[in-house]
PDB file of C-alpha atoms in Angstrom:
ATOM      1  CA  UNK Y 885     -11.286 -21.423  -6.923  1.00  0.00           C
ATOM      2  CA  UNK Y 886     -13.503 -20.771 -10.071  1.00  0.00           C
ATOM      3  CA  UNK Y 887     -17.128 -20.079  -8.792  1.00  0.00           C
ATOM      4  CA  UNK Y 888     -18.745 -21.430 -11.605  1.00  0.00           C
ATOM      5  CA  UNK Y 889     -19.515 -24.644 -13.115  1.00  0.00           C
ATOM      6  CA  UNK Y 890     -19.552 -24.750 -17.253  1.00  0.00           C
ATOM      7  CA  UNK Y 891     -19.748 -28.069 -19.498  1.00  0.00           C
ATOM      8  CA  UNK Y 892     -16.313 -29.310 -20.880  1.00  0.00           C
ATOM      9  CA  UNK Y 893     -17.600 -29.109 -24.504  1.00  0.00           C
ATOM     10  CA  UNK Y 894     -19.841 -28.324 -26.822  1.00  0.00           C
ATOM     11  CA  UNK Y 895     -20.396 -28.704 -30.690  1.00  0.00           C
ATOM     12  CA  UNK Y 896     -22.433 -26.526 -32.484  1.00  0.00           C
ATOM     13  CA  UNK Y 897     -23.669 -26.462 -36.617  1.00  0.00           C
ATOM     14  CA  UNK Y 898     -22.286 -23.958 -38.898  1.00  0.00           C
ATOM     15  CA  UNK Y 899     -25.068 -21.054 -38.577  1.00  0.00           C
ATOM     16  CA  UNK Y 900     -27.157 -22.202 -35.866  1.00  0.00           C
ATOM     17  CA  UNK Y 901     -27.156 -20.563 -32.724  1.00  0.00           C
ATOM     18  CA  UNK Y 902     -24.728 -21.203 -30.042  1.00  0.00           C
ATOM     19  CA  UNK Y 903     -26.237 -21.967 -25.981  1.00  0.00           C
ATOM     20  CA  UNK Y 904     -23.780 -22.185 -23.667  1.00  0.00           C
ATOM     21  CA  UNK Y 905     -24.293 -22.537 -20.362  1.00  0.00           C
ATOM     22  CA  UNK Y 906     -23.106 -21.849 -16.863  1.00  0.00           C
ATOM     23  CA  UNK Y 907     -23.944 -22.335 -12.884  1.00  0.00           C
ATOM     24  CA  UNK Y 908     -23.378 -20.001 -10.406  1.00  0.00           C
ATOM     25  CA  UNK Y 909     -25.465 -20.886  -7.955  1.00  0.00           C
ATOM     26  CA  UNK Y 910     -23.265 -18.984  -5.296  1.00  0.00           C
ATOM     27  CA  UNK Y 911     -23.159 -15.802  -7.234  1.00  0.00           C
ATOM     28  CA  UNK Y 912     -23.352 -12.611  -4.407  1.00  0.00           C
ATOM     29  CA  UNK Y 913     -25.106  -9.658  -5.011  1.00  0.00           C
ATOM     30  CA  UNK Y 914     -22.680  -7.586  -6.360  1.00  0.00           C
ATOM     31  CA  UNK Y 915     -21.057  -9.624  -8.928  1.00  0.00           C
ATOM     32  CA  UNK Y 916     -21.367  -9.781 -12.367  1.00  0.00           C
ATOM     33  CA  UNK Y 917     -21.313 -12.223 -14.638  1.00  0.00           C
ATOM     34  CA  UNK Y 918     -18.201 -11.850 -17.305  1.00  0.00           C
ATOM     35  CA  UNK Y 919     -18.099 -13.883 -20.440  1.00  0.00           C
ATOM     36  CA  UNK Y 920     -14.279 -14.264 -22.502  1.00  0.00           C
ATOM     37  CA  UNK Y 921     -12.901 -16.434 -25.085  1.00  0.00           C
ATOM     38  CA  UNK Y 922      -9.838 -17.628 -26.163  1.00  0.00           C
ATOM     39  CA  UNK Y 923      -9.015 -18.710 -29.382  1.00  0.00           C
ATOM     40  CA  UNK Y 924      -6.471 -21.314 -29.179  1.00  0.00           C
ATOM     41  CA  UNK Y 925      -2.826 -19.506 -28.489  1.00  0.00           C
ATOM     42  CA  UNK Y 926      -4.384 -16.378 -27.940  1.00  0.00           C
ATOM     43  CA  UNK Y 927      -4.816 -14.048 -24.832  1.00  0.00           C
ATOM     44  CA  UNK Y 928      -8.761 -14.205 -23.951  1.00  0.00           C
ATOM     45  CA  UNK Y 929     -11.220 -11.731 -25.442  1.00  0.00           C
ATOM     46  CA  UNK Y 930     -14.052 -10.007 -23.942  1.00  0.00           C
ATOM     47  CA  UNK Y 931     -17.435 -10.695 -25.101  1.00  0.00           C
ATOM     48  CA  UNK Y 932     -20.495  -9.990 -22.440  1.00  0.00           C
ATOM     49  CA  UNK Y 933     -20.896  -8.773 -18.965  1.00  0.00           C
ATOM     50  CA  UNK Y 934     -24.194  -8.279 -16.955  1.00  0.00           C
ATOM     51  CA  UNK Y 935     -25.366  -8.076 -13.649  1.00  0.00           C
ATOM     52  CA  UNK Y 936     -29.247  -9.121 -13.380  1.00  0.00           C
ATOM     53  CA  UNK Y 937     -30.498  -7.748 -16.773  1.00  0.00           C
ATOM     54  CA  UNK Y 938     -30.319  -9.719 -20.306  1.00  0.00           C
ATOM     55  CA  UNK Y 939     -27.796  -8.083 -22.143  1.00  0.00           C
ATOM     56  CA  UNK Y 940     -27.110  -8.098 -25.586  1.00  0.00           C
ATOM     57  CA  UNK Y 941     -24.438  -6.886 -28.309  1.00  0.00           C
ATOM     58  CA  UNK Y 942     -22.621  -7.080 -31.529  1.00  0.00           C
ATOM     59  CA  UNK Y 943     -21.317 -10.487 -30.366  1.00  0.00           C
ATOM     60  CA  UNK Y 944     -23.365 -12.375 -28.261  1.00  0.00           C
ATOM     61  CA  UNK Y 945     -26.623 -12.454 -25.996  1.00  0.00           C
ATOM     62  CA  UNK Y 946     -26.458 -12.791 -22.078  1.00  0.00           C
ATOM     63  CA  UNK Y 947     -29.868 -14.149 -20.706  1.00  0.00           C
ATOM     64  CA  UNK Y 948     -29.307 -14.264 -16.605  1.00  0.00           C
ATOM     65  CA  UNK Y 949     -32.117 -16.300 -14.432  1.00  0.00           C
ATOM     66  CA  UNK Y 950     -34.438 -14.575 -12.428  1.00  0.00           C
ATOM     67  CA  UNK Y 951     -32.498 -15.734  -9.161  1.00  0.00           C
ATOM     68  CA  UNK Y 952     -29.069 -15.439 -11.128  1.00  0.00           C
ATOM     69  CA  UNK Y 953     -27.723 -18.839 -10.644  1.00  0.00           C
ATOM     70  CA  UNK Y 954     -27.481 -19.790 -13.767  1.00  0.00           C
ATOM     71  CA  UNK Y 955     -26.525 -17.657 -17.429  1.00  0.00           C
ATOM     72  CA  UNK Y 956     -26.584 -18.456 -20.657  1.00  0.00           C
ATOM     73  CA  UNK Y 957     -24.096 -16.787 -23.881  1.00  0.00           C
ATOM     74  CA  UNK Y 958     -25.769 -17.426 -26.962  1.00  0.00           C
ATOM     75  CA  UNK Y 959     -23.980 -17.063 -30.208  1.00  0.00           C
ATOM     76  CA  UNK Y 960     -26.506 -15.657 -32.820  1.00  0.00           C
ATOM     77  CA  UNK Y 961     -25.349 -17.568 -36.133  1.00  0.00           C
ATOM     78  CA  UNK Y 962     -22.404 -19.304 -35.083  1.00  0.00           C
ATOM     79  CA  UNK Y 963     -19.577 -19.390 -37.485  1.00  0.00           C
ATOM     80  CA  UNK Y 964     -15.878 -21.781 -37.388  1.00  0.00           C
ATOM     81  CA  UNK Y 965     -14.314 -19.059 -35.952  1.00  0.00           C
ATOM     82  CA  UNK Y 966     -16.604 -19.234 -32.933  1.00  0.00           C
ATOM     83  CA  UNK Y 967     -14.070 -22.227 -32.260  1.00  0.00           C
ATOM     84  CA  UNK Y 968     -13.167 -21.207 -28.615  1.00  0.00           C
ATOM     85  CA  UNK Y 969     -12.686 -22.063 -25.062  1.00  0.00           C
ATOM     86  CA  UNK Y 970     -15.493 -19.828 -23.393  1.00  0.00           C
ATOM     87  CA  UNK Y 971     -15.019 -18.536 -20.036  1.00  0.00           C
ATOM     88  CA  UNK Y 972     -17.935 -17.793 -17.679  1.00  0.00           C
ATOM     89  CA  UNK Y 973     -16.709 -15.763 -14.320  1.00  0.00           C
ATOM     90  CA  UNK Y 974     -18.536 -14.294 -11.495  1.00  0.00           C
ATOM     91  CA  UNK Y 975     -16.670 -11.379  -9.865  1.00  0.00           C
ATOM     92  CA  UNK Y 976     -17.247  -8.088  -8.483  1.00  0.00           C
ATOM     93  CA  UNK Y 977     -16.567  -5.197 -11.162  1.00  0.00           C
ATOM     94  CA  UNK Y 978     -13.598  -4.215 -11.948  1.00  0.00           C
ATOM     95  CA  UNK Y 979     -11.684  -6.946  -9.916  1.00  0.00           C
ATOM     96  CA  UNK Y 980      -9.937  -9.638 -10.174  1.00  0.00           C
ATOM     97  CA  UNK Y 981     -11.110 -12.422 -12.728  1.00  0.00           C
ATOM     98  CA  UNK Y 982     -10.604 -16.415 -11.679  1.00  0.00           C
ATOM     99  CA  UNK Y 983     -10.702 -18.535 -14.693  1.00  0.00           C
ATOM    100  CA  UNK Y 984     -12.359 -21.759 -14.616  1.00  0.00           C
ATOM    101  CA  UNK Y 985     -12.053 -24.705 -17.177  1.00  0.00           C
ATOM    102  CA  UNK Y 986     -14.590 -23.158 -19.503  1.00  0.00           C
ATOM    103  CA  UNK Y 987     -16.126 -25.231 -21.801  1.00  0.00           C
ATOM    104  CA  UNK Y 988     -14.658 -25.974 -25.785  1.00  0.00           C
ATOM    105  CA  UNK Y 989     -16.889 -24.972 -27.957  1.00  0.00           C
ATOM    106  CA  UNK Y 990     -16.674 -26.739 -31.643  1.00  0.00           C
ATOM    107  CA  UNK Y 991     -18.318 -25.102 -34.599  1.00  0.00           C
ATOM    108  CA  UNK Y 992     -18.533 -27.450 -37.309  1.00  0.00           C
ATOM    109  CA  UNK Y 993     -19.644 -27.227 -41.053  1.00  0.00           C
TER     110      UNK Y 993
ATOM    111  CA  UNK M 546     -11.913  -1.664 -28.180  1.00  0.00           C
ATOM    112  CA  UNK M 547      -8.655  -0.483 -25.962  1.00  0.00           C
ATOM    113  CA  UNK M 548      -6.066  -2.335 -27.088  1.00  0.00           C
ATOM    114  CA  UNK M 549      -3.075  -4.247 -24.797  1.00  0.00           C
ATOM    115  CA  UNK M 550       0.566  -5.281 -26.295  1.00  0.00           C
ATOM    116  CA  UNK M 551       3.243  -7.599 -24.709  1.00  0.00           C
ATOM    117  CA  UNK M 552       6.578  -8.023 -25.916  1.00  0.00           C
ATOM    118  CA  UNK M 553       8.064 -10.363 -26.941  1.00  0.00           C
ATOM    119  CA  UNK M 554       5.648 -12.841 -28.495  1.00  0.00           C
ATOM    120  CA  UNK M 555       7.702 -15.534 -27.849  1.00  0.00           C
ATOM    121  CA  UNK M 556      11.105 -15.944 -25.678  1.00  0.00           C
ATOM    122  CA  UNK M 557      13.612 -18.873 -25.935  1.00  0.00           C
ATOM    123  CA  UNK M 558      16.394 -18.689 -23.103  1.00  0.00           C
ATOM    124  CA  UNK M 559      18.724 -21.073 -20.926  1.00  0.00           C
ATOM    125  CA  UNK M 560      17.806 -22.268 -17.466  1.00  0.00           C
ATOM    126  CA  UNK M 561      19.278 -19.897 -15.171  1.00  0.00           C
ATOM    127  CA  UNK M 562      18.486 -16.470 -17.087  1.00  0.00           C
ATOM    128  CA  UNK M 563      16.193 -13.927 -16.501  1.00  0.00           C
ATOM    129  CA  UNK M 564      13.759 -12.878 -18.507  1.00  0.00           C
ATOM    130  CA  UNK M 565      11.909  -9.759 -19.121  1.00  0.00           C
ATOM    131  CA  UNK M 566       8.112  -9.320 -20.753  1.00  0.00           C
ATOM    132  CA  UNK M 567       6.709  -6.364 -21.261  1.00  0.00           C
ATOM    133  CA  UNK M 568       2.642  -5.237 -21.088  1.00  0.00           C
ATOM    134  CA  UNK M 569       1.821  -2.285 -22.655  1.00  0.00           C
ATOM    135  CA  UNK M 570      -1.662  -0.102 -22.688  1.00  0.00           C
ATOM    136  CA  UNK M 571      -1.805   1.455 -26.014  1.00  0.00           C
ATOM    137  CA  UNK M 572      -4.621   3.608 -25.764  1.00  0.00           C
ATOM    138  CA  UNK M 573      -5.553   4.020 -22.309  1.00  0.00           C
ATOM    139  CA  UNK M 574      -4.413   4.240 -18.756  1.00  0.00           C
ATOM    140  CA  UNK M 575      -4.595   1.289 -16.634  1.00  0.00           C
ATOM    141  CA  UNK M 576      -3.547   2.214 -12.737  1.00  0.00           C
ATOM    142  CA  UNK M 577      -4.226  -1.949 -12.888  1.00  0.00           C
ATOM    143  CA  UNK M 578      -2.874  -4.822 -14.958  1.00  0.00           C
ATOM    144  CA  UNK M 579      -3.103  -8.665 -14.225  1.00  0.00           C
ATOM    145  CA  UNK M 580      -0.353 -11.593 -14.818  1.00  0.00           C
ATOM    146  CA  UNK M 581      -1.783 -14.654 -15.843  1.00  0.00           C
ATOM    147  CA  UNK M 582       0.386 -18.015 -16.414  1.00  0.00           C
ATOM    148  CA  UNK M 583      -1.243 -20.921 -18.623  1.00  0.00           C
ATOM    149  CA  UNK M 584       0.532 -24.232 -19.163  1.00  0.00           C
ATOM    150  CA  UNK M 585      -1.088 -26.664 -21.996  1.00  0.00           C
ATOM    151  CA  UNK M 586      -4.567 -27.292 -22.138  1.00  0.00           C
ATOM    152  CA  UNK M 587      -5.236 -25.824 -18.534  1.00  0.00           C
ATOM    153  CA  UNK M 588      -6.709 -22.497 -18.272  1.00  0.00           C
ATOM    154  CA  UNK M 589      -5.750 -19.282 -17.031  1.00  0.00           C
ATOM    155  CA  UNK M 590      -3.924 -19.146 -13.219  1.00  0.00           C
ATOM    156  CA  UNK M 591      -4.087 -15.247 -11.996  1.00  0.00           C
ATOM    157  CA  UNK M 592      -0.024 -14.502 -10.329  1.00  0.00           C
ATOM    158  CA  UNK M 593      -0.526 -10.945  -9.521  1.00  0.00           C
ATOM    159  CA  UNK M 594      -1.890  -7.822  -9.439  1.00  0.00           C
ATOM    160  CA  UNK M 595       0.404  -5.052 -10.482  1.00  0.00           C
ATOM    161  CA  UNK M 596      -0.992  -1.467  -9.336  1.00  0.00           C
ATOM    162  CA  UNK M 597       1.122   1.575 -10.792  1.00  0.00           C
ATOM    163  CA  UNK M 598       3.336   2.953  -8.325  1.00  0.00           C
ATOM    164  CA  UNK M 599       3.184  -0.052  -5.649  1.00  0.00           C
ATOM    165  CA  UNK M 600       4.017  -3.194  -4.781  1.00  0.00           C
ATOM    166  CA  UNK M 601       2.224  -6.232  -6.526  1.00  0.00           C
ATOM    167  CA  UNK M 602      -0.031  -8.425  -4.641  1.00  0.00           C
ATOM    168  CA  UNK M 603       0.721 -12.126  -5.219  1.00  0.00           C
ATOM    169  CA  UNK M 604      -1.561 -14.876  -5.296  1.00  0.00           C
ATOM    170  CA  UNK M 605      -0.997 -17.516  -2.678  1.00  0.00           C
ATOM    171  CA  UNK M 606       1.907 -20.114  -4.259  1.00  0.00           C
ATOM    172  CA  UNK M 607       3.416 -17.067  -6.696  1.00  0.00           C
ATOM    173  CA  UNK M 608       6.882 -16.754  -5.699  1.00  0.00           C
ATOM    174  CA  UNK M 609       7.275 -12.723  -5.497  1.00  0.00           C
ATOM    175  CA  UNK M 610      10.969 -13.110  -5.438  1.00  0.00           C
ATOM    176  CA  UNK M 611      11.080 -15.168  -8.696  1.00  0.00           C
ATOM    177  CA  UNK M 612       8.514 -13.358 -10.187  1.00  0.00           C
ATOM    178  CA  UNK M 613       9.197  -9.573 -10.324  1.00  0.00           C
ATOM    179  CA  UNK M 614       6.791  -6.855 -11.354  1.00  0.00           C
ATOM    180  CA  UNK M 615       7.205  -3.436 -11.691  1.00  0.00           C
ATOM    181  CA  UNK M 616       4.396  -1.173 -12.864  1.00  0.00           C
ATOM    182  CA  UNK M 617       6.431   2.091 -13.271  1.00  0.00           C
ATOM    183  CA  UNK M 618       4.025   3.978 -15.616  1.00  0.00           C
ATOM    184  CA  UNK M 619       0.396   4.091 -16.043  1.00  0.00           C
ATOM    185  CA  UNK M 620       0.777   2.240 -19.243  1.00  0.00           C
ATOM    186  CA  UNK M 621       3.554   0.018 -18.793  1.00  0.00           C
ATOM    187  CA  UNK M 622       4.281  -2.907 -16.475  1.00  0.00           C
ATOM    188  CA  UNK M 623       7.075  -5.763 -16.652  1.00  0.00           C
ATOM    189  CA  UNK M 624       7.225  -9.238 -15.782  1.00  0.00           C
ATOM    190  CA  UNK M 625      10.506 -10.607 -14.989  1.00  0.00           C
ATOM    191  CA  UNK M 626      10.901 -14.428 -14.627  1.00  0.00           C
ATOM    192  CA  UNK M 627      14.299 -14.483 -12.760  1.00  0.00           C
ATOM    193  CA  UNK M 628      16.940 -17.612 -12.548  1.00  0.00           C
ATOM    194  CA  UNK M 629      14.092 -19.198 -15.008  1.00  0.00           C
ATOM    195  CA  UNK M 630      13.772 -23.008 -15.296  1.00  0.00           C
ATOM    196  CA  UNK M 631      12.439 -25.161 -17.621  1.00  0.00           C
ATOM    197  CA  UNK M 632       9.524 -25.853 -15.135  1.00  0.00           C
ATOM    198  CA  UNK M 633       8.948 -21.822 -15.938  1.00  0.00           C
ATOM    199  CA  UNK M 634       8.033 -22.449 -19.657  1.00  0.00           C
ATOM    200  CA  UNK M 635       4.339 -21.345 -20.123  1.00  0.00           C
ATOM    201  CA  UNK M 636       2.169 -18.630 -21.852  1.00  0.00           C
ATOM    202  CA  UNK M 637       2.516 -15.846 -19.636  1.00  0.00           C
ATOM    203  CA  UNK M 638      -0.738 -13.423 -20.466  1.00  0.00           C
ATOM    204  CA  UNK M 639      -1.162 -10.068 -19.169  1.00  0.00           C
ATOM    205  CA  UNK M 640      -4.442  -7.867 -18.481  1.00  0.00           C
ATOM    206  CA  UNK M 641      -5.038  -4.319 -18.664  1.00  0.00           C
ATOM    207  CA  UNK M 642      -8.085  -2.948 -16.374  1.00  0.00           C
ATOM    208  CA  UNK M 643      -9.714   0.213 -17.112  1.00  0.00           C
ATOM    209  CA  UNK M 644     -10.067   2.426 -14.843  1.00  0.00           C
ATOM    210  CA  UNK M 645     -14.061   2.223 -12.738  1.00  0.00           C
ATOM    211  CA  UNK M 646     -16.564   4.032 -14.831  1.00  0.00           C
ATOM    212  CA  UNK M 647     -19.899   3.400 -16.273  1.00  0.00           C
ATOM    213  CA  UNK M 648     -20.815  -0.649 -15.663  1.00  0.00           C
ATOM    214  CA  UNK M 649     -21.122  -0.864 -19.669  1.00  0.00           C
ATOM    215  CA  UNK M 650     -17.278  -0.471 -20.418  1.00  0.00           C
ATOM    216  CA  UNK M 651     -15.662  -3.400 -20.786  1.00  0.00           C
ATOM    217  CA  UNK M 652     -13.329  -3.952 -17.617  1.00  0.00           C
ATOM    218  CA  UNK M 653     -10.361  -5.779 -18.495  1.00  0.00           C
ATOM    219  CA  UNK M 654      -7.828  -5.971 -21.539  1.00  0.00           C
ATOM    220  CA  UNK M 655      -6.351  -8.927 -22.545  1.00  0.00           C
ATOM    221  CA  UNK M 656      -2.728  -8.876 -24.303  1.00  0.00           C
ATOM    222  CA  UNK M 657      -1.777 -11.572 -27.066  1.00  0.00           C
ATOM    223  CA  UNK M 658       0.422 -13.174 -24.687  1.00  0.00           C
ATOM    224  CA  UNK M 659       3.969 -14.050 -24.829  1.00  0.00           C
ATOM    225  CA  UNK M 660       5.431 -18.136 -25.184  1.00  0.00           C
ATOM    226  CA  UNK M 661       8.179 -18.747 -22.839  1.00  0.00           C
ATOM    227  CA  UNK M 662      10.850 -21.544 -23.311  1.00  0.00           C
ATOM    228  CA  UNK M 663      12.987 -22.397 -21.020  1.00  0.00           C
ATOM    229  CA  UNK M 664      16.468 -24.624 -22.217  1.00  0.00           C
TER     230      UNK M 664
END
């Protein structure tokens, strides 16, 4: 079973900055936090992965609590083809992933 | 980033064929790949793990005997959905892992996927 817990949907403006969140309050110590998307009829695409630390890149931003229960992706300037399911999974590098529900995320003009 | 193929794209057979998808690294060795299986609006169920030059390790339900992996090459593994049913038509997705190294590489691959239909 998926160890994390993620909203079914979102929507989000044209432009504005994405937040999407994601529990894990039974996150070990050596697991990371992954973050994928898939665009509809697509296989998934990688986006962020972090351990304890923020982490940021050319896509997104990963800010991880303090106690690392909880994460947040954030989307800089979200455009429509941001239009995703977004995956959040906990794992221990380089294993297996277990995909959750994710949550729909709807970028509108 | 690496990239991962599978072919074909999309597969239309009768009930009681088999059928045969290929996952290919293009760029990079992966001594691991994943087989996912996603029906309609669900997400993404994990079947195996395929490691080059041994057996693949099912996940709990995943009928090995139907399902058939081979991982012959570093770069190549197969998927073969055998006496396939119309209950077998889903998007079958495959991952590529790369090999451990530094915790900033990217760890897994994802292929386009490949649309089964079963008649």
């Amino acid at each position: 079973d998926a160890k994390t817990t993620q909203p079914p949907s979102m929507d989000c403006a044209e432009g504005r900055a994405a937040n999407l969140p994601c529990n894990h309050s039974t996150i070990s110590g050596n697991e990371y936090v992954y973050w994928y998307r898939q665009i509809h009829s697509q296989g998934p695409q990688y986006i962020i992965h972090g351990l304890k630390n923020n982490e940021t890149n050319e896509m997104a931003s990963l800010i991880i609590t303090e106690d690392r229960k909880s994460s947040t992706l954030i989307l800089p300037h979200a455009t429509l083809r941001d239009t995703a399911v977004y995956y959040c999974i906990v794992g221990e590098y380089g294993n297996k992933l277990v995909f959750g529900a994710g949550t729909i995320l709807r970028v509108k003009s | 980033g690496a990239v991962v193929s599978q072919h074909p794209s999309r597969v239309i057979c009768k009930s009681g064929t088999s059928v045969k998808i290929e996952c290919r690294s293009l760029d990079f060795q992966a001594t691991t790949m994943f087989w996912y299986r996603q029906f309609p609006k669900q997400s993404l169920m994990l079947m195996a793990t395929s490691n080059e030059g041994s057996k693949a390790t099912y996940e709990q339900g995943v009928e090995k005997d139907k399902f058939l992996i081979n991982h012959a090459s570093l770069t190549l593994s197969t998927l073969t959905v055998t006496s396939a049913h119309p209950e077998d038509s889903s998007f079958y997705i495959c991952s590529a892992r790369v090999g451990r190294g530094a915790p900033g590489v990217e760890t897994q691959y994802f292929g386009p996927g490949t649309r089964l239909l079963v008649l």
